[in-house]
Tab-separated table of C-alpha atoms in Angstrom:
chain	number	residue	atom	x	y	z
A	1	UNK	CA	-16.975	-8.184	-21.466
A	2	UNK	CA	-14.330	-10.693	-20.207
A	3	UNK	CA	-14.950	-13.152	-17.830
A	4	UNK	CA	-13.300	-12.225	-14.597
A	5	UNK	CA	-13.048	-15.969	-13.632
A	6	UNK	CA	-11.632	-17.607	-16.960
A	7	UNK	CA	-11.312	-14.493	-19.287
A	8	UNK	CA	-13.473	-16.138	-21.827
A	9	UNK	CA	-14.657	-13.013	-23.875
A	10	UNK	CA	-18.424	-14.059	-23.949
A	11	UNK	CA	-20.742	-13.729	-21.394
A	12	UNK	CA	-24.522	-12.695	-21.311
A	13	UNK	CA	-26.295	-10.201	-19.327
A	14	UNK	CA	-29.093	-12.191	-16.725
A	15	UNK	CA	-29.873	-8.902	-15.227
A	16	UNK	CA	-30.021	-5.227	-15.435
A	17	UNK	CA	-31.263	-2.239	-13.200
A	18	UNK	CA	-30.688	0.940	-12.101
A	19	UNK	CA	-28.697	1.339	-9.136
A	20	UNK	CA	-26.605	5.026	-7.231
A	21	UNK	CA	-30.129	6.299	-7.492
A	22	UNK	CA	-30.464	6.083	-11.293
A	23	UNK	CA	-26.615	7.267	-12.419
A	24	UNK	CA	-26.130	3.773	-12.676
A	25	UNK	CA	-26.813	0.400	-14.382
A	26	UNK	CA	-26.534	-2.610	-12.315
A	27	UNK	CA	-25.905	-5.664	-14.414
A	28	UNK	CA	-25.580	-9.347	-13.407
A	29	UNK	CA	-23.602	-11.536	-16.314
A	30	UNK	CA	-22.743	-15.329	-16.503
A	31	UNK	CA	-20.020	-16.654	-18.845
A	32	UNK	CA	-20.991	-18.860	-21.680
A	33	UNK	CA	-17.987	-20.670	-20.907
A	34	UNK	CA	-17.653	-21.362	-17.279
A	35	UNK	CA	-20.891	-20.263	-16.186
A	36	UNK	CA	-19.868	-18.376	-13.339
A	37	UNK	CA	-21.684	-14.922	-12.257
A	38	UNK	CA	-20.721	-11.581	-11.300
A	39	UNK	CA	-22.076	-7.923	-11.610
A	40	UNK	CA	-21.197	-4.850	-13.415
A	41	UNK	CA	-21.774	-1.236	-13.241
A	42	UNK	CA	-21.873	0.849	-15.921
A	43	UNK	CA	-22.021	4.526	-15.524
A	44	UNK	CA	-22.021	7.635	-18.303
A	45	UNK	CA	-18.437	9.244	-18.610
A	46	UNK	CA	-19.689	13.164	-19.185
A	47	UNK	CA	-16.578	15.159	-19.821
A	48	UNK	CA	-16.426	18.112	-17.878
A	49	UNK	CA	-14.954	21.721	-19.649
A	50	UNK	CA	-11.289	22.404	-18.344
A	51	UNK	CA	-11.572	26.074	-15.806
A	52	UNK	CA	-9.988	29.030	-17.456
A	53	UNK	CA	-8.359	30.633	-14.360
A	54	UNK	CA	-8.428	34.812	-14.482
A	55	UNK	CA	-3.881	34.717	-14.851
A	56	UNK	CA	-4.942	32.411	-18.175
A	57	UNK	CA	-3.854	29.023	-17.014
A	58	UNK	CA	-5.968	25.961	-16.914
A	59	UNK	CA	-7.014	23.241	-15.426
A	60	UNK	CA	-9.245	20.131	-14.992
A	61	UNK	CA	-12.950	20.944	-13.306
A	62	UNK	CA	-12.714	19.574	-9.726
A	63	UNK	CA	-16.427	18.595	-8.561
A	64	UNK	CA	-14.990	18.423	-4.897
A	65	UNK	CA	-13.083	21.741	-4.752
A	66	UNK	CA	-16.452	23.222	-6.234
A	67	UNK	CA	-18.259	21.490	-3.567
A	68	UNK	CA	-15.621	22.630	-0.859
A	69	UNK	CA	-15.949	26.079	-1.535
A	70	UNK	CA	-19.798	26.023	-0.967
A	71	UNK	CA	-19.353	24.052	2.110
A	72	UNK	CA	-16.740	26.809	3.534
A	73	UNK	CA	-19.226	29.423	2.422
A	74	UNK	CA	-22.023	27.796	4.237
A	75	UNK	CA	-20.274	26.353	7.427
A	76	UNK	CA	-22.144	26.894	10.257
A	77	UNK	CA	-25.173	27.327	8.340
A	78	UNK	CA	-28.940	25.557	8.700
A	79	UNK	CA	-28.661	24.095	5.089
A	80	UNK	CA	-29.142	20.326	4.564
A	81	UNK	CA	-26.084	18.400	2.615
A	82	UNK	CA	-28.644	16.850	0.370
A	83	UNK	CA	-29.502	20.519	-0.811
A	84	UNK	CA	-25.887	21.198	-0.960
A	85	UNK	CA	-25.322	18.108	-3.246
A	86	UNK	CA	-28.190	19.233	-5.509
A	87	UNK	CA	-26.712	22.290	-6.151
A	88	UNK	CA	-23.317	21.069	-7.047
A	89	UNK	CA	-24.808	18.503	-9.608
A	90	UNK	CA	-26.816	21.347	-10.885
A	91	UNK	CA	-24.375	23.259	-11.231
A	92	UNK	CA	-22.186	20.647	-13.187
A	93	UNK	CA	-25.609	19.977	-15.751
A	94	UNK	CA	-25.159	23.682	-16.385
A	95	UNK	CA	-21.295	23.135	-17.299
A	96	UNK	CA	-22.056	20.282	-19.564
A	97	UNK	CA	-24.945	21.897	-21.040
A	98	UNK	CA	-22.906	24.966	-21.960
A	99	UNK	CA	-21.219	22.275	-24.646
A	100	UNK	CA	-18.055	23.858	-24.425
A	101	UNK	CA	-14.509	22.914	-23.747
A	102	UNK	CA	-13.314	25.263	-21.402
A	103	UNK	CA	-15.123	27.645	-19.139
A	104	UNK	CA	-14.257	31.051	-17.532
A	105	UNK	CA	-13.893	30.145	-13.597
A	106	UNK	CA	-15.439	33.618	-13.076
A	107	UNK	CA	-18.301	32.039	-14.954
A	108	UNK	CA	-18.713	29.038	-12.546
A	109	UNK	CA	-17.919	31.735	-9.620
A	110	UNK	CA	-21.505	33.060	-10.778
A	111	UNK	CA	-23.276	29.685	-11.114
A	112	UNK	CA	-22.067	29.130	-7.310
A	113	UNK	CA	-23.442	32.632	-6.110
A	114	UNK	CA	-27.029	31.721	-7.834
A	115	UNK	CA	-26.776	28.183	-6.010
A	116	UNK	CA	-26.043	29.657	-3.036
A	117	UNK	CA	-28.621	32.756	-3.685
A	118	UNK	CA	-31.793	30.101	-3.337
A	119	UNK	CA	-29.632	28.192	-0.552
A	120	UNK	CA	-28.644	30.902	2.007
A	121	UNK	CA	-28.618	34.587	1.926
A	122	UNK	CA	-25.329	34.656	4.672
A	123	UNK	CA	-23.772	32.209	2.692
A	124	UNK	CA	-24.251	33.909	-0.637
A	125	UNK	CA	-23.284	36.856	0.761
A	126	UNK	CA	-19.885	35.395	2.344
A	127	UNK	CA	-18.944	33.818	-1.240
A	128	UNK	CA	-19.662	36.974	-2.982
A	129	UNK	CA	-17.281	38.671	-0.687
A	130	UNK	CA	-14.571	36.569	-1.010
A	131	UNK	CA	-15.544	36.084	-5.455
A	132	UNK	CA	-16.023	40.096	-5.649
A	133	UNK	CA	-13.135	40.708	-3.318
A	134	UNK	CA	-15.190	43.304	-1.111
A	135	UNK	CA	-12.614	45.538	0.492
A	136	UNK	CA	-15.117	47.546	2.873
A	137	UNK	CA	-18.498	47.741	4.767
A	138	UNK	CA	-19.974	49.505	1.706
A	139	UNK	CA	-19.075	46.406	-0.699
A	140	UNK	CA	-21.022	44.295	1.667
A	141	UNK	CA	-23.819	47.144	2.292
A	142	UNK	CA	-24.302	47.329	-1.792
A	143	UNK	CA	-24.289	43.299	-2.112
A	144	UNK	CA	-26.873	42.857	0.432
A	145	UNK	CA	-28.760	45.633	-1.270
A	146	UNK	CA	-28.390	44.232	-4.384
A	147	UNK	CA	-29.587	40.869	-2.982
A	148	UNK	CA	-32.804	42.753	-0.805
A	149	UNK	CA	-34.161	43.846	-4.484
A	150	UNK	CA	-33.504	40.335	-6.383
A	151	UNK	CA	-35.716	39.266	-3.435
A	152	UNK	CA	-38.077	41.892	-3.256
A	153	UNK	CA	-38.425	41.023	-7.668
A	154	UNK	CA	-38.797	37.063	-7.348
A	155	UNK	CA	-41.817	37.769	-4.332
A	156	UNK	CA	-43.523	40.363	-6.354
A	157	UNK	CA	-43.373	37.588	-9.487
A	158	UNK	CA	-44.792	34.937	-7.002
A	159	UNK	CA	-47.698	36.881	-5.949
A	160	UNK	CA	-49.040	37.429	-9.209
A	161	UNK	CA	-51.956	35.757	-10.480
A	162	UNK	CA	-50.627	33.808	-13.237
A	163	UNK	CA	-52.898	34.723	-16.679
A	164	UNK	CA	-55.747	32.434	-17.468
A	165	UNK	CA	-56.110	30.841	-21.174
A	166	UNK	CA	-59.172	32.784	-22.423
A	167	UNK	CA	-61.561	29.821	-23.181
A	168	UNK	CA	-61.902	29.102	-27.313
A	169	UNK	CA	-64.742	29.568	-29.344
A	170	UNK	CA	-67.892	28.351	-27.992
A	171	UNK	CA	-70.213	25.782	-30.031
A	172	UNK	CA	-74.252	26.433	-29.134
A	173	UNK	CA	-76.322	24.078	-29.432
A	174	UNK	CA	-79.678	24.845	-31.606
């Protein structure tokens, strides 16, 4: 890296740690010329896929138009922002885990309803009717329906007993 001070194209690092709660490196350099000190950051460049809009056209994944459209579905809502931030960056791990180049919006439109799912039922139930362009009472009656059973699934899952490992072979003792 060049020096900002002399742009001598050596320097060392003194210095490194994590920093923006570990998407970051922190590092403090000195020239080997001047000796002067300053910092960098270094931070991963992930590539998000382009959106594949339903009339075919494209266009560049916006992490703050994703995040907007959450907030509008959960405006007025008891749900923390920290919550809300965790499920926009999970939702972007999915995108980048999927590998691929370009991704179906409709796709992310059902990443944001299973975010918003585990968030708030209201607000999942908003987004849906907007995503699923309900056009009467018995859209919303069958979505909330829809979303009663998912619920009624997950609590009969959690109150299970999960299985025991039966114990292995026992060694007596003669």
């Amino acid at each position: 890296m060049y020096c900002p001070f002399c742009s001598h194209e050596e320097t060392k690092v003194i210095d490194s740690r994590l920093a923006g709660e570990g998407q970051q490196i922190r590092r403090r350099r000195e020239c080997l010329k001047c000796g002067e000190r300053f910092t960098t950051f270094e931070t991963a460049e992930l590539v998000m896929p382009r959106i594949v809009k339903s009339d075919a056209s494209r266009q560049p994944f916006d992490e703050q138009k994703l995040k907007g459209s959450m907030l509008k579905a959960l405006e007025k809502r008891p749900v923390p922002s920290e919550a809300v931030d965790a499920a926009v960056v999970h939702i972007c791990n999915k995108l980048r885990a999927l590998g691929e180049r370009e991704v179906a919006a409709r796709q992310i439109g059902e990443l944001v309803m299973e975010e918003l799912r585990h968030l708030d039922e209201v607000a999942y139930v908003r987004f849906a009717s907007v995503y699923r362009s309900f056009q009467d009472v018995d859209a919303f009656r069958e979505e909330i329906d829809r979303l009663r059973r998912h619920q009624r699934k997950r609590e009969v899952e959690e109150a299970q007993l999960p299985l025991w490992d039966a114990p292995g072979p026992t060694k007596h003792k003669s």
